[in-house]
PDB file of C-alpha atoms in Angstrom:
ATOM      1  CA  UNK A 121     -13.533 -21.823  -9.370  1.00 52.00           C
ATOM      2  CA  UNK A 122     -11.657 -24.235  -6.905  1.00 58.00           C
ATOM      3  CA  UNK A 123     -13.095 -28.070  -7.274  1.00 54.00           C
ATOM      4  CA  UNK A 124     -12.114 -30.702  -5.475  1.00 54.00           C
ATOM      5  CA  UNK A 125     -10.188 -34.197  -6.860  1.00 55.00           C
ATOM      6  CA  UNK A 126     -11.171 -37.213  -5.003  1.00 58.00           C
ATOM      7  CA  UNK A 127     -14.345 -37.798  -2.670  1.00 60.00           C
ATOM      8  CA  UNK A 128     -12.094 -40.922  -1.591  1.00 61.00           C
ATOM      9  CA  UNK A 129      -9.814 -39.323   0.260  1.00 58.00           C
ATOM     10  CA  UNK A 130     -12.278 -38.099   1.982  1.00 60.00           C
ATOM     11  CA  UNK A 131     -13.772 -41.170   3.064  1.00 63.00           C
ATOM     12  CA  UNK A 132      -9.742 -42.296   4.031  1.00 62.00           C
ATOM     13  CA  UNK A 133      -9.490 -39.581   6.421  1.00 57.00           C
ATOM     14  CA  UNK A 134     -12.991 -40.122   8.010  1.00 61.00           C
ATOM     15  CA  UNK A 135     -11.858 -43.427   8.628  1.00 62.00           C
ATOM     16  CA  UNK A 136      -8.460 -42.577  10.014  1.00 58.00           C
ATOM     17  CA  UNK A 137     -10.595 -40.108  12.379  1.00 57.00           C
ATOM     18  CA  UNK A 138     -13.000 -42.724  13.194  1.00 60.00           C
ATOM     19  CA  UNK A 139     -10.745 -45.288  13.833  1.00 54.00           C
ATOM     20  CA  UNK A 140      -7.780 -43.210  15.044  1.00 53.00           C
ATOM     21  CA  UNK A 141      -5.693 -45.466  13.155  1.00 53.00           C
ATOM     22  CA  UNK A 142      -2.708 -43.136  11.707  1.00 52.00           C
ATOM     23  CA  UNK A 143      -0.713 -44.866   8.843  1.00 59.00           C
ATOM     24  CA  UNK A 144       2.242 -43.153   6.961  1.00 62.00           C
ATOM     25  CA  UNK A 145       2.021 -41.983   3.766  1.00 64.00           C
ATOM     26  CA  UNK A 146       3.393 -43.217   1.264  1.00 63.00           C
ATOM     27  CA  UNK A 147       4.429 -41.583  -2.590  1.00 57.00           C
ATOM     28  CA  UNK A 148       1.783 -44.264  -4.114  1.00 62.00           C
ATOM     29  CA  UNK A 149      -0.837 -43.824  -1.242  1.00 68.00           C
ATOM     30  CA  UNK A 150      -0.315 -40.418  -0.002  1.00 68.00           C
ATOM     31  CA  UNK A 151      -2.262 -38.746   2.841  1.00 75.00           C
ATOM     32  CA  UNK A 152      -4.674 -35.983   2.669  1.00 76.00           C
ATOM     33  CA  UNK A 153      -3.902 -32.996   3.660  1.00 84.00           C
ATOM     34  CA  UNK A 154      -6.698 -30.283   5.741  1.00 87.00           C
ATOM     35  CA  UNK A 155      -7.115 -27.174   3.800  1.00 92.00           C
ATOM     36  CA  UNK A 156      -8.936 -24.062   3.616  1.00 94.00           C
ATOM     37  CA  UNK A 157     -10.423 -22.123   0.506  1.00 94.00           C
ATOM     38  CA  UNK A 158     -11.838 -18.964  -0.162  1.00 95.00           C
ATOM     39  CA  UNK A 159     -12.218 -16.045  -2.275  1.00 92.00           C
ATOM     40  CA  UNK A 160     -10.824 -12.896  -1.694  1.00 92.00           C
ATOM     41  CA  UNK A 161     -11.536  -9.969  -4.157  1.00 90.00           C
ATOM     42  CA  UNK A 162     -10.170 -10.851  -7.609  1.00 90.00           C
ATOM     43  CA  UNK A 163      -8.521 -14.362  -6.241  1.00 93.00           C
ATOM     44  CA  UNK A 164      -8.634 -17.755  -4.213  1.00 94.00           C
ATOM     45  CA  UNK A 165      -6.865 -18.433  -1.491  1.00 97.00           C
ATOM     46  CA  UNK A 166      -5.915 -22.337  -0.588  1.00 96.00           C
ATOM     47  CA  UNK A 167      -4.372 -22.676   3.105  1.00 97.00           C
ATOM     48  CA  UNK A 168      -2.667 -26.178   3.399  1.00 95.00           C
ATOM     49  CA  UNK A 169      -1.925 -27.103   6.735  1.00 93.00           C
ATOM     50  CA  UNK A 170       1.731 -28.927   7.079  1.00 92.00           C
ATOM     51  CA  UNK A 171       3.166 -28.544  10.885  1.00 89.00           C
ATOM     52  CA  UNK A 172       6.510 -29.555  11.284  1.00 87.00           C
ATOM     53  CA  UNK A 173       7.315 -30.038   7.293  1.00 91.00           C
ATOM     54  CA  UNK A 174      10.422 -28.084   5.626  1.00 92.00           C
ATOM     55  CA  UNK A 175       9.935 -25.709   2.934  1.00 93.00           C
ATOM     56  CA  UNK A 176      12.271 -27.928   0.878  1.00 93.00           C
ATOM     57  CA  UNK A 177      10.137 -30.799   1.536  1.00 93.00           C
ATOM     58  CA  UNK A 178       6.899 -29.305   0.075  1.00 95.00           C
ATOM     59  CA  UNK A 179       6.149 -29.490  -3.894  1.00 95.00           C
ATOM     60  CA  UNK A 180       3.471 -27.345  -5.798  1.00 95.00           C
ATOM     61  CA  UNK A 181       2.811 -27.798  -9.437  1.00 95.00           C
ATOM     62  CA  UNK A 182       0.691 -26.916 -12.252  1.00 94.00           C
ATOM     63  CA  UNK A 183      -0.396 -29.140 -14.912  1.00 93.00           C
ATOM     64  CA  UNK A 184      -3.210 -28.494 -17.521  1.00 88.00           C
ATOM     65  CA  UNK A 185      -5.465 -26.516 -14.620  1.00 88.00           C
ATOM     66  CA  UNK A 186      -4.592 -29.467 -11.543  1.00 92.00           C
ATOM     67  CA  UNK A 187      -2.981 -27.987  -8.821  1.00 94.00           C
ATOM     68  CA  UNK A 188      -0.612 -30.425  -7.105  1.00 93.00           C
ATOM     69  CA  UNK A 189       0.546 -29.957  -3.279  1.00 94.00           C
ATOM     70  CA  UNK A 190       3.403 -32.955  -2.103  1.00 93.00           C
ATOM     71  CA  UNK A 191       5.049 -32.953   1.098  1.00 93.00           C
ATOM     72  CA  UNK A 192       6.684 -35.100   3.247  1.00 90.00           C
ATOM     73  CA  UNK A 193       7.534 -35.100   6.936  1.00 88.00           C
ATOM     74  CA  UNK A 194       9.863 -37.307   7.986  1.00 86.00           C
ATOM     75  CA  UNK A 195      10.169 -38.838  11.825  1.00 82.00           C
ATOM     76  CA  UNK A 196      12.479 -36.850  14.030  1.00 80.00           C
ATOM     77  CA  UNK A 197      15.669 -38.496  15.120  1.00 81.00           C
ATOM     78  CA  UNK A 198      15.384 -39.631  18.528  1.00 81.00           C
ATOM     79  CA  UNK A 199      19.063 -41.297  18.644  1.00 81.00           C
ATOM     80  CA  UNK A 200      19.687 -44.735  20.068  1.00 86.00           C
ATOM     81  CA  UNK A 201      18.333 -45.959  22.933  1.00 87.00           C
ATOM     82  CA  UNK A 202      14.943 -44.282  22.881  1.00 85.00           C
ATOM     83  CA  UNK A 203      11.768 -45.956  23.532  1.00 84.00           C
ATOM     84  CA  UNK A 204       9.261 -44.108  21.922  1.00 79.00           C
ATOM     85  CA  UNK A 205       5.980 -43.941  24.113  1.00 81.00           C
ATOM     86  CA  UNK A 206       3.370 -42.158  21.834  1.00 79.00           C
ATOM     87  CA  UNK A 207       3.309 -41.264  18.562  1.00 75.00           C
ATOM     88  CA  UNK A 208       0.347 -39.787  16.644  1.00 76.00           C
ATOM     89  CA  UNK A 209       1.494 -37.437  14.461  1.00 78.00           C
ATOM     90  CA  UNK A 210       1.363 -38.671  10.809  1.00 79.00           C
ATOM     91  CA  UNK A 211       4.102 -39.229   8.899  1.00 82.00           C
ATOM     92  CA  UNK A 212       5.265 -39.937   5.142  1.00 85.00           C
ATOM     93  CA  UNK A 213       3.743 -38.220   2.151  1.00 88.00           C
ATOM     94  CA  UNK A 214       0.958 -35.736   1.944  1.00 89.00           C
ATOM     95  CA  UNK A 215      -0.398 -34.645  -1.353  1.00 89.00           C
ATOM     96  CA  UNK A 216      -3.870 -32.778  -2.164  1.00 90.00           C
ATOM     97  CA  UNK A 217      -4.955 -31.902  -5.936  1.00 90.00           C
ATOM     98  CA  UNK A 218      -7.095 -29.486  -7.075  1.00 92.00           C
ATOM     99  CA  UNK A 219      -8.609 -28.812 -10.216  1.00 91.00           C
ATOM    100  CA  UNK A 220      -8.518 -25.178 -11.572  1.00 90.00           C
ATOM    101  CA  UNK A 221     -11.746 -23.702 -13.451  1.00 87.00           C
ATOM    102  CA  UNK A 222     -10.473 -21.831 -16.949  1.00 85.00           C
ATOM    103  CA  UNK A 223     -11.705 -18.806 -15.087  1.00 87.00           C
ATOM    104  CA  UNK A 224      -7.980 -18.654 -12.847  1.00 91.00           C
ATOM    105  CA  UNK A 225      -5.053 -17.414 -13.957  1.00 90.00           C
ATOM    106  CA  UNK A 226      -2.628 -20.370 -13.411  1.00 89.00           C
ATOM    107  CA  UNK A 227       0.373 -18.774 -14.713  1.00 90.00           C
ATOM    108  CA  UNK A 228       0.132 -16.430 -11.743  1.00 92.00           C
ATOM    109  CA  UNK A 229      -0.095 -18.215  -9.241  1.00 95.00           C
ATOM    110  CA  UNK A 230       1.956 -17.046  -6.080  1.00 96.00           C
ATOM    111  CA  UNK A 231       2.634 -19.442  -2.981  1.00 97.00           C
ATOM    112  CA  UNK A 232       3.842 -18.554   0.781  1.00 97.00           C
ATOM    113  CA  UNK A 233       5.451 -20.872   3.631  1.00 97.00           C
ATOM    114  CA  UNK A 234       5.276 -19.629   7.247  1.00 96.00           C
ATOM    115  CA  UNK A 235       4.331 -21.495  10.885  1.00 93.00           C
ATOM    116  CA  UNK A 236       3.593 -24.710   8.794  1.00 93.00           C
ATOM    117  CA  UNK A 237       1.005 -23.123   6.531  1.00 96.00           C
ATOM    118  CA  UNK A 238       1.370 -23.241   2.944  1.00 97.00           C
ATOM    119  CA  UNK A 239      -0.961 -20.160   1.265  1.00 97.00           C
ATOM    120  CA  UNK A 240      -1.544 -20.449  -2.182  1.00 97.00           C
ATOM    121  CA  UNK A 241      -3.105 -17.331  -4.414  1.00 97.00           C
ATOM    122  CA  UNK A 242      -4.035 -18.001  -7.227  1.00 95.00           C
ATOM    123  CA  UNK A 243      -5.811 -14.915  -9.355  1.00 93.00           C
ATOM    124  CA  UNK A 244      -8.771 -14.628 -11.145  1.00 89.00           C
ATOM    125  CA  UNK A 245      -7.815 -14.654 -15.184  1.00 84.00           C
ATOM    126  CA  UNK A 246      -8.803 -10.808 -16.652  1.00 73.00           C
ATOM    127  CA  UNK A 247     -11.026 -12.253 -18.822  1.00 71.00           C
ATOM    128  CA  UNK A 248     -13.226 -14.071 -16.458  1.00 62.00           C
ATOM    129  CA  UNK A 249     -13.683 -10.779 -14.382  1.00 66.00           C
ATOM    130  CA  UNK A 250     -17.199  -8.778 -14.902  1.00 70.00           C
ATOM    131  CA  UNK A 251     -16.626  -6.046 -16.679  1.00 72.00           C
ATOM    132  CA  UNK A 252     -19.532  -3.580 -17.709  1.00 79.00           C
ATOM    133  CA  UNK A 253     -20.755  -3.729 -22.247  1.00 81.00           C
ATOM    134  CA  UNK A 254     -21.503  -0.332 -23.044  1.00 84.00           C
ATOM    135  CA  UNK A 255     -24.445  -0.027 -25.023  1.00 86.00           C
ATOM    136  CA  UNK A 256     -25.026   2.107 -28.094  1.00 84.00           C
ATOM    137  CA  UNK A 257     -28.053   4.415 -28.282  1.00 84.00           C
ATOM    138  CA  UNK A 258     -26.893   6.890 -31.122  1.00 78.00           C
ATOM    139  CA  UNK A 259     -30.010   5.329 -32.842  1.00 65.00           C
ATOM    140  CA  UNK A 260     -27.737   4.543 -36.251  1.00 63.00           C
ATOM    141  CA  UNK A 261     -29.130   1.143 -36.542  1.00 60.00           C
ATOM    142  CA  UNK A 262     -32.519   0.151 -37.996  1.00 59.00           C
ATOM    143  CA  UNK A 263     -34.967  -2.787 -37.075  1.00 59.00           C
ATOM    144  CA  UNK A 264     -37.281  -3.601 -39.759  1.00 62.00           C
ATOM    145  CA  UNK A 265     -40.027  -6.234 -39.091  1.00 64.00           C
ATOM    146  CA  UNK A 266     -40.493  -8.978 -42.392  1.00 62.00           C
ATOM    147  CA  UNK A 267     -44.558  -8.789 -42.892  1.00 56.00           C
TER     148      UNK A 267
END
């Protein structure tokens, strides 16, 4: 099971919404960053969204069941002598943790990059499967009652 980190950052990007105030990130007061999550069969699947962000640019780490997603997206040069008219897309650093339940198998965990969407897959550990406890009526043991 998935669970989320801080109800915070949350309340940051509500704001940000509300307000449509965009401030860069920065590595000490990183931005959220939108995701998905589900379950698929026998594992989760996190979808990051990160348009416009290099695979080299993108960090994923595991530390004592916390999932850690970095990224950063730098401006595009726009050479000298440009007057930039508009610009809402957020910059700086992104970063999203997410604690993993002892029930996933973090040592597996497999990670994609395509379009700007980072896909994370991270199984379901063997033991925390269901699994069917076969149960022994050969009639070999013996209940006795204390009077």
């Amino acid at each position: 099971m998935l669970m989320r980190t801080d109800p915070f950052r949350e309340l940051d990007r509500l704001a940000q919404q509300l307000t449509g105030g965009v401030t860069p990130g920065t590595w000490s007061r990183p931005n959220p960053m939108p995701m998905d999550a589900y379950r698929s069969g026998d594992e989760y699947v996190v979808v990051f969204d990160l348009p416009g962000v290099p695979s080299d640019a993108i960090d994923l780490d595991v530390e004592r069941n916390v999932l850690t997603v970095k990224a950063e997206r730098r401006p595009l040069p726009v050479g000298d002598g440009v007057e930039m008219q508009m610009s809402e897309r957020p910059l700086g650093v992104f970063s999203r943790q997410l604690f993993l339940g002892d029930g996933l198998d973090a040592e597996r965990i497999a990670a994609s990059y395509d379009n700007g969407v980072l896909t994370v897959r991270i199984p379901v550990a063997a033991q925390a499967k269901p699994r069917k406890i076969k149960i022994d009526a050969s009639g070999n043991e013996s209940h006795q009652l204390d009077a």
